[in-house]
Amino acid sequence: MTSLAPGSGPTDLQAESAPPSLPETVLDEAQRGETHADGHAAHPDLRLFGLATFLVADGMTFAGFFAAYLTFRAVNPLPEGSSYELELLLPTINTVLLVLSSVTFHRAGSNLRDGNGSGCRSWLLGTGVLGAAFLAGQMVEYFNLPFGLTDNLFASTFYALTGFHGLHVTLGVICILIVWAQARPGGRINQQDHFGLEAAELYWHFVDGIWVVLYGILYLL
Amino acid sequence: MTLASPSDFEPQGLQPQGWLKYLSFSLDHKVIGLQYLVTGFVFYLIGGALAGVIRTELASPISDFVSRETYNEVLTLHGTVMIFLWIVPVVNGAFGNYLIPFYVGARDMAFPRLNAVAFWLIPPAGILLISSYFIAGGAAQSGWTAYPPLSLTTPALGQVIWILSVLLLGGSSIFGGINFIATIWKLRRPGLKMMQLPMYCWAMLGTSILVVLSTPVLAGTLILLSFDIIAHTGFFNPALGGNVVVYQHLFWFYSHPAVYIMVLPAFGLVSEILPIHARKPLFGYTTMVYSILGIVVLGLIVWAHHMFTSGTPPWMRLFFTIATSFIAVPTGIKFFNWLATLWGGKLALNSAMLFSCAFIVNFVFGGITGVALAQVPFDIHVHDTYFVVGHFHYIVYGGTVFIIFASVYHWYPKFTGRMLNEDLGRLHFLLTFIGFNLCFAPQHWLGLNGMPRRVAEYDPAFTTLNQVSSIGALLMAISTLPFLINVVWSAFRGEVAGDNPWNALTPEWLTTSPPPVENWPGEAPLVTHPYGYGIPEGQLDLKVTTGRELWTGGRR
Ligand code: HEM
Ligand SMILES: [Cu+2]
């Protein structure tokens, strides 16, 4: 028995209950648990799990923005002469581009997993181009809008939402370029080690999904 | 990656050793935990000094000690420091980082580097916040809630710095939450089931889910608020067609869960301390787990009980009253489980236990006033009065801060290898308990009789009780001295603790004090019955942890 705790006298309860060391059986099991030196699959790589959790958090930021926008819209009338109408053609093209880019990214991933590195890089490049085209489209839209950031509540919310999403797309395009560079022959990303690509892909699908919701409530509603 | 054997486990790499490691970008979860603890405590002293200014000012009905503007700055800094720099980092970051890897049988957290980043966001954010007091225009003046339009009309720079600092701290909190979820859920040693984890793991899992779901909403809201301040948009500015109530909804969508982010980990910690010093199994393990999950779910749908006077429509008031009252059910379950854990135990009334038992008393009082506040007619009467101040201090101070102290007394031997002095500890407890109740109990009466909160001046009729309250605050300030002396003196001169001075069964005690870098010199132990006290070995059966057999400790 180890020395007893100050302030707690020895009791029969204690004597029965507090083993100074672990019982043998428990240690046996413990040893079995630690000796799994097997490969890849035995060690769950938690980085994607962590990223997914982060994206849940990021999604909540958007959810907050969406809730604010919908409430504003429901209860705060716009001043005379302003309306919620937006030009639809460009954003719709943009939506198509972004959804398409999710498909191309997916192709890039499956190519890499099949061992086709150059195919993967081409699809990645295509994805990056689609993302950049989306951003360009967004810029064109910004410059042709009849309202500025502080014109009214709808204008402010519009820029806040699309701007915050646009930041995400920009970051995504940068990530795609990095992954593209790393997927070159002899680079960090290859058929065996493709965390970077999978992380970028997960993020990109997330950004696309957010856009679809955003498009629905901001442009169509 | 999950469980490297000690030989090839090197979180330290080229990192400094000795005490210097506590100032470094260490990746060791134990070092990071203590970094959180000490940093948090420094901010507690700052926040406490600010509280001292508040209580000195309120010792007389006129604003004679500081000007009204200064009072508002001090008040805002006090609330923000205490919540975001003391309670949240310590009760989550400090004890979470130190204990969770032990409890899941791991050598470190899931993402050690992210962990260090999360910690190192805190000191700059805190320094930024406090330094705003010294700039032209001063610190933010709109309280820890930063309600617009008030926050749009007070000096802008201070408010923007406040937002920046809270964003940094929120980011730190989110990173921490992600790490805890991954560690508890995915990094358990093989053979260890979720329902065998010590209760603090469940509390931290629930808390981290709340952190991940609600903190981002606060971040988004504060970004919009900063646009209103800097770019003169009108999201929350009624003069520009905006809507202040939307801010309140978004703010409380974070800040009600935030009260659980502050108190759920304390629930977990007290659930570790009570069984050990009562030599009894934790009563009702399964119901504890489901209560935590219930609190997480309910905690997300009660936020508008802070807005009963903000013109919320009747159906909304009804919903939020009912939902809020429901939280009393899982909370009550936990309360009775703690009592049942103590029932018939061999209590060691040491400092850790005294603070824990006082927690139960204080918390039930704060909980009862909370349920009262959830009732619309009553809340309309006392909203924004000192009654609310009394309520939440019974929860955050009487609840969480008492448990932080209990935890320091309980785990200090593990941190340092030495015991804290019991006489100083009991003195600390006595002064804190008396001072705390003297300070905050009268505030309920003041609020019921109409003293508004967040004022530097008040009706002279309230003078006597305010002075009682200020004397209580003075006692609380004094009570910190024996504690400070104790932790410093005991670190060098305290009685040597040994590995397991409390004869505890949870895994952090089954190693040396302080533990080696790899946590256990040999294999990580598989502890399937962390609360197996009081019954003869070999008769342990997890299935009956909720049953009468374990409650009575095997006795008839
Ligand atoms: C038994 C559960 C609880 C209930 C039913 C409850 C209910 C309430 C209600 C209705 C209010 C709003 C009062 C008003 O502003 O008019 C309130 C305020 C508050 N509560 Fe609680 N509460 C509970 C637990 C907690 C916990 C666990 C904490 C913190 C750890 C906490 C901290 C606060 C704070 C900080 C405020 C004041 C916010 C402010 O206006 O600045 N409460 N509580
Ligand atoms: Cu609340």
PDB file of C-alpha atoms in Angstrom, chain A residues 45-179:
ATOM      1  CA  ASP A  45      -5.131   9.594 -39.708  1.00  0.00           C
ATOM      2  CA  LEU A  46      -7.152  12.175 -37.835  1.00  0.00           C
ATOM      3  CA  ARG A  47      -6.271  15.184 -39.958  1.00  0.00           C
ATOM      4  CA  LEU A  48      -9.267  14.802 -42.258  1.00  0.00           C
ATOM      5  CA  PHE A  49     -11.495  14.277 -39.251  1.00  0.00           C
ATOM      6  CA  GLY A  50     -10.118  17.481 -37.757  1.00  0.00           C
ATOM      7  CA  LEU A  51     -10.678  19.354 -41.003  1.00  0.00           C
ATOM      8  CA  ALA A  52     -14.234  18.078 -41.232  1.00  0.00           C
ATOM      9  CA  THR A  53     -14.891  19.296 -37.693  1.00  0.00           C
ATOM     10  CA  PHE A  54     -13.449  22.651 -38.622  1.00  0.00           C
ATOM     11  CA  LEU A  55     -15.718  22.804 -41.656  1.00  0.00           C
ATOM     12  CA  VAL A  56     -18.724  22.167 -39.429  1.00  0.00           C
ATOM     13  CA  ALA A  57     -17.625  25.227 -37.469  1.00  0.00           C
ATOM     14  CA  ASP A  58     -17.092  27.215 -40.630  1.00  0.00           C
ATOM     15  CA  GLY A  59     -20.512  26.134 -41.843  1.00  0.00           C
ATOM     16  CA  MET A  60     -22.006  27.513 -38.636  1.00  0.00           C
ATOM     17  CA  THR A  61     -20.544  30.925 -39.463  1.00  0.00           C
ATOM     18  CA  PHE A  62     -22.397  30.811 -42.762  1.00  0.00           C
ATOM     19  CA  ALA A  63     -25.515  29.536 -41.003  1.00  0.00           C
ATOM     20  CA  GLY A  64     -25.369  32.595 -38.752  1.00  0.00           C
ATOM     21  CA  PHE A  65     -25.051  34.883 -41.762  1.00  0.00           C
ATOM     22  CA  PHE A  66     -27.920  33.146 -43.556  1.00  0.00           C
ATOM     23  CA  ALA A  67     -30.144  33.394 -40.484  1.00  0.00           C
ATOM     24  CA  ALA A  68     -29.336  37.090 -40.155  1.00  0.00           C
ATOM     25  CA  TYR A  69     -30.074  37.691 -43.830  1.00  0.00           C
ATOM     26  CA  LEU A  70     -33.390  35.851 -43.743  1.00  0.00           C
ATOM     27  CA  THR A  71     -34.475  37.699 -40.608  1.00  0.00           C
ATOM     28  CA  PHE A  72     -33.497  41.061 -42.051  1.00  0.00           C
ATOM     29  CA  ARG A  73     -35.484  40.201 -45.104  1.00  0.00           C
ATOM     30  CA  ALA A  74     -38.512  39.142 -43.126  1.00  0.00           C
ATOM     31  CA  VAL A  75     -38.732  42.070 -40.742  1.00  0.00           C
ATOM     32  CA  ASN A  76     -36.736  45.037 -42.069  1.00  0.00           C
ATOM     33  CA  PRO A  77     -38.392  46.743 -45.051  1.00  0.00           C
ATOM     34  CA  LEU A  78     -35.989  48.255 -47.574  1.00  0.00           C
ATOM     35  CA  PRO A  79     -36.158  52.008 -48.223  1.00  0.00           C
ATOM     36  CA  GLU A  80     -38.264  53.289 -51.133  1.00  0.00           C
ATOM     37  CA  GLY A  81     -36.903  52.518 -54.566  1.00  0.00           C
ATOM     38  CA  SER A  82     -34.646  49.604 -53.653  1.00  0.00           C
ATOM     39  CA  SER A  83     -35.456  45.980 -54.334  1.00  0.00           C
ATOM     40  CA  TYR A  84     -34.165  42.472 -53.834  1.00  0.00           C
ATOM     41  CA  GLU A  85     -34.053  41.814 -57.599  1.00  0.00           C
ATOM     42  CA  LEU A  86     -30.669  40.689 -58.915  1.00  0.00           C
ATOM     43  CA  GLU A  87     -29.379  39.897 -62.384  1.00  0.00           C
ATOM     44  CA  LEU A  88     -29.615  36.097 -62.639  1.00  0.00           C
ATOM     45  CA  LEU A  89     -27.659  35.030 -65.723  1.00  0.00           C
ATOM     46  CA  LEU A  90     -24.110  35.511 -64.482  1.00  0.00           C
ATOM     47  CA  PRO A  91     -24.634  33.971 -61.029  1.00  0.00           C
ATOM     48  CA  THR A  92     -26.338  30.990 -62.634  1.00  0.00           C
ATOM     49  CA  ILE A  93     -23.380  30.443 -64.935  1.00  0.00           C
ATOM     50  CA  ASN A  94     -21.165  30.780 -61.896  1.00  0.00           C
ATOM     51  CA  THR A  95     -23.186  28.154 -60.052  1.00  0.00           C
ATOM     52  CA  VAL A  96     -22.767  25.758 -62.957  1.00  0.00           C
ATOM     53  CA  LEU A  97     -19.004  26.430 -63.032  1.00  0.00           C
ATOM     54  CA  LEU A  98     -18.642  25.719 -59.348  1.00  0.00           C
ATOM     55  CA  VAL A  99     -20.708  22.532 -59.380  1.00  0.00           C
ATOM     56  CA  LEU A 100     -18.700  21.396 -62.389  1.00  0.00           C
ATOM     57  CA  SER A 101     -15.485  22.101 -60.519  1.00  0.00           C
ATOM     58  CA  SER A 102     -16.592  19.763 -57.755  1.00  0.00           C
ATOM     59  CA  VAL A 103     -16.913  17.027 -60.352  1.00  0.00           C
ATOM     60  CA  THR A 104     -13.500  17.761 -61.861  1.00  0.00           C
ATOM     61  CA  PHE A 105     -11.890  17.761 -58.422  1.00  0.00           C
ATOM     62  CA  HIS A 106     -13.447  14.408 -57.747  1.00  0.00           C
ATOM     63  CA  ARG A 107     -11.984  13.112 -61.018  1.00  0.00           C
ATOM     64  CA  ALA A 108      -8.577  14.407 -60.009  1.00  0.00           C
ATOM     65  CA  GLY A 109      -8.835  12.465 -56.780  1.00  0.00           C
ATOM     66  CA  SER A 110      -9.864   9.195 -58.359  1.00  0.00           C
ATOM     67  CA  ASN A 111      -7.125   9.558 -60.975  1.00  0.00           C
ATOM     68  CA  LEU A 112      -4.515   9.889 -58.283  1.00  0.00           C
ATOM     69  CA  ARG A 113      -5.844   6.938 -56.357  1.00  0.00           C
ATOM     70  CA  ASP A 114      -5.691   4.913 -59.592  1.00  0.00           C
ATOM     71  CA  GLY A 115      -2.069   5.900 -59.982  1.00  0.00           C
ATOM     72  CA  ASN A 116      -2.564   8.264 -62.895  1.00  0.00           C
ATOM     73  CA  GLY A 117      -0.567  11.247 -61.672  1.00  0.00           C
ATOM     74  CA  SER A 118      -0.639  13.300 -64.862  1.00  0.00           C
ATOM     75  CA  GLY A 119      -4.372  12.788 -65.283  1.00  0.00           C
ATOM     76  CA  CYS A 120      -4.805  13.990 -61.728  1.00  0.00           C
ATOM     77  CA  ARG A 121      -2.819  17.125 -62.439  1.00  0.00           C
ATOM     78  CA  SER A 122      -4.835  17.963 -65.538  1.00  0.00           C
ATOM     79  CA  TRP A 123      -8.118  17.635 -63.682  1.00  0.00           C
ATOM     80  CA  LEU A 124      -6.703  19.735 -60.869  1.00  0.00           C
ATOM     81  CA  LEU A 125      -5.713  22.433 -63.288  1.00  0.00           C
ATOM     82  CA  GLY A 126      -9.198  22.325 -64.781  1.00  0.00           C
ATOM     83  CA  THR A 127     -10.664  22.717 -61.312  1.00  0.00           C
ATOM     84  CA  GLY A 128      -8.420  25.658 -60.594  1.00  0.00           C
ATOM     85  CA  VAL A 129      -9.423  27.331 -63.866  1.00  0.00           C
ATOM     86  CA  LEU A 130     -13.110  26.842 -63.073  1.00  0.00           C
ATOM     87  CA  GLY A 131     -12.586  28.326 -59.622  1.00  0.00           C
ATOM     88  CA  ALA A 132     -10.739  31.313 -61.055  1.00  0.00           C
ATOM     89  CA  ALA A 133     -13.466  31.773 -63.653  1.00  0.00           C
ATOM     90  CA  PHE A 134     -16.000  31.830 -60.831  1.00  0.00           C
ATOM     91  CA  LEU A 135     -14.044  34.554 -59.081  1.00  0.00           C
ATOM     92  CA  ALA A 136     -13.755  36.529 -62.288  1.00  0.00           C
ATOM     93  CA  GLY A 137     -17.497  36.218 -62.814  1.00  0.00           C
ATOM     94  CA  GLN A 138     -18.077  37.449 -59.294  1.00  0.00           C
ATOM     95  CA  MET A 139     -15.877  40.478 -59.940  1.00  0.00           C
ATOM     96  CA  VAL A 140     -17.781  41.285 -63.130  1.00  0.00           C
ATOM     97  CA  GLU A 141     -21.009  41.042 -61.186  1.00  0.00           C
ATOM     98  CA  TYR A 142     -19.718  43.321 -58.422  1.00  0.00           C
ATOM     99  CA  PHE A 143     -18.740  46.018 -60.884  1.00  0.00           C
ATOM    100  CA  ASN A 144     -22.112  45.956 -62.600  1.00  0.00           C
ATOM    101  CA  LEU A 145     -24.309  46.028 -59.531  1.00  0.00           C
ATOM    102  CA  PRO A 146     -26.468  49.108 -59.060  1.00  0.00           C
ATOM    103  CA  PHE A 147     -25.698  49.293 -55.321  1.00  0.00           C
ATOM    104  CA  GLY A 148     -22.657  49.717 -53.077  1.00  0.00           C
ATOM    105  CA  LEU A 149     -21.750  48.210 -49.698  1.00  0.00           C
ATOM    106  CA  THR A 150     -23.533  50.759 -47.533  1.00  0.00           C
ATOM    107  CA  ASP A 151     -26.541  51.587 -49.741  1.00  0.00           C
ATOM    108  CA  ASN A 152     -29.064  49.590 -47.748  1.00  0.00           C
ATOM    109  CA  LEU A 153     -29.371  46.548 -45.519  1.00  0.00           C
ATOM    110  CA  PHE A 154     -29.796  44.169 -48.445  1.00  0.00           C
ATOM    111  CA  ALA A 155     -26.740  45.567 -50.211  1.00  0.00           C
ATOM    112  CA  SER A 156     -24.595  45.198 -47.101  1.00  0.00           C
ATOM    113  CA  THR A 157     -25.761  41.662 -46.462  1.00  0.00           C
ATOM    114  CA  PHE A 158     -25.287  40.757 -50.118  1.00  0.00           C
ATOM    115  CA  TYR A 159     -21.673  41.879 -50.106  1.00  0.00           C
ATOM    116  CA  ALA A 160     -20.978  40.336 -46.728  1.00  0.00           C
ATOM    117  CA  LEU A 161     -22.293  36.936 -47.791  1.00  0.00           C
ATOM    118  CA  THR A 162     -20.819  36.770 -51.266  1.00  0.00           C
ATOM    119  CA  GLY A 163     -17.594  38.380 -50.089  1.00  0.00           C
ATOM    120  CA  PHE A 164     -17.105  35.906 -47.257  1.00  0.00           C
ATOM    121  CA  HIS A 165     -17.824  33.077 -49.641  1.00  0.00           C
ATOM    122  CA  GLY A 166     -15.526  34.597 -52.254  1.00  0.00           C
ATOM    123  CA  LEU A 167     -12.711  34.602 -49.692  1.00  0.00           C
ATOM    124  CA  HIS A 168     -13.292  30.896 -49.240  1.00  0.00           C
ATOM    125  CA  VAL A 169     -13.132  30.321 -52.986  1.00  0.00           C
ATOM    126  CA  THR A 170      -9.929  32.342 -53.239  1.00  0.00           C
ATOM    127  CA  LEU A 171      -8.359  30.274 -50.504  1.00  0.00           C
ATOM    128  CA  GLY A 172      -9.591  27.150 -52.261  1.00  0.00           C
ATOM    129  CA  VAL A 173      -8.008  28.131 -55.571  1.00  0.00           C
ATOM    130  CA  ILE A 174      -4.715  28.790 -53.808  1.00  0.00           C
ATOM    131  CA  CYS A 175      -4.915  25.365 -52.175  1.00  0.00           C
ATOM    132  CA  ILE A 176      -5.654  23.748 -55.531  1.00  0.00           C
ATOM    133  CA  LEU A 177      -2.567  25.368 -57.031  1.00  0.00           C
ATOM    134  CA  ILE A 178      -0.444  24.184 -54.129  1.00  0.00           C
ATOM    135  CA  VAL A 179      -1.799  20.654 -54.444  1.00  0.00           C
TER     136      VAL A 179
END
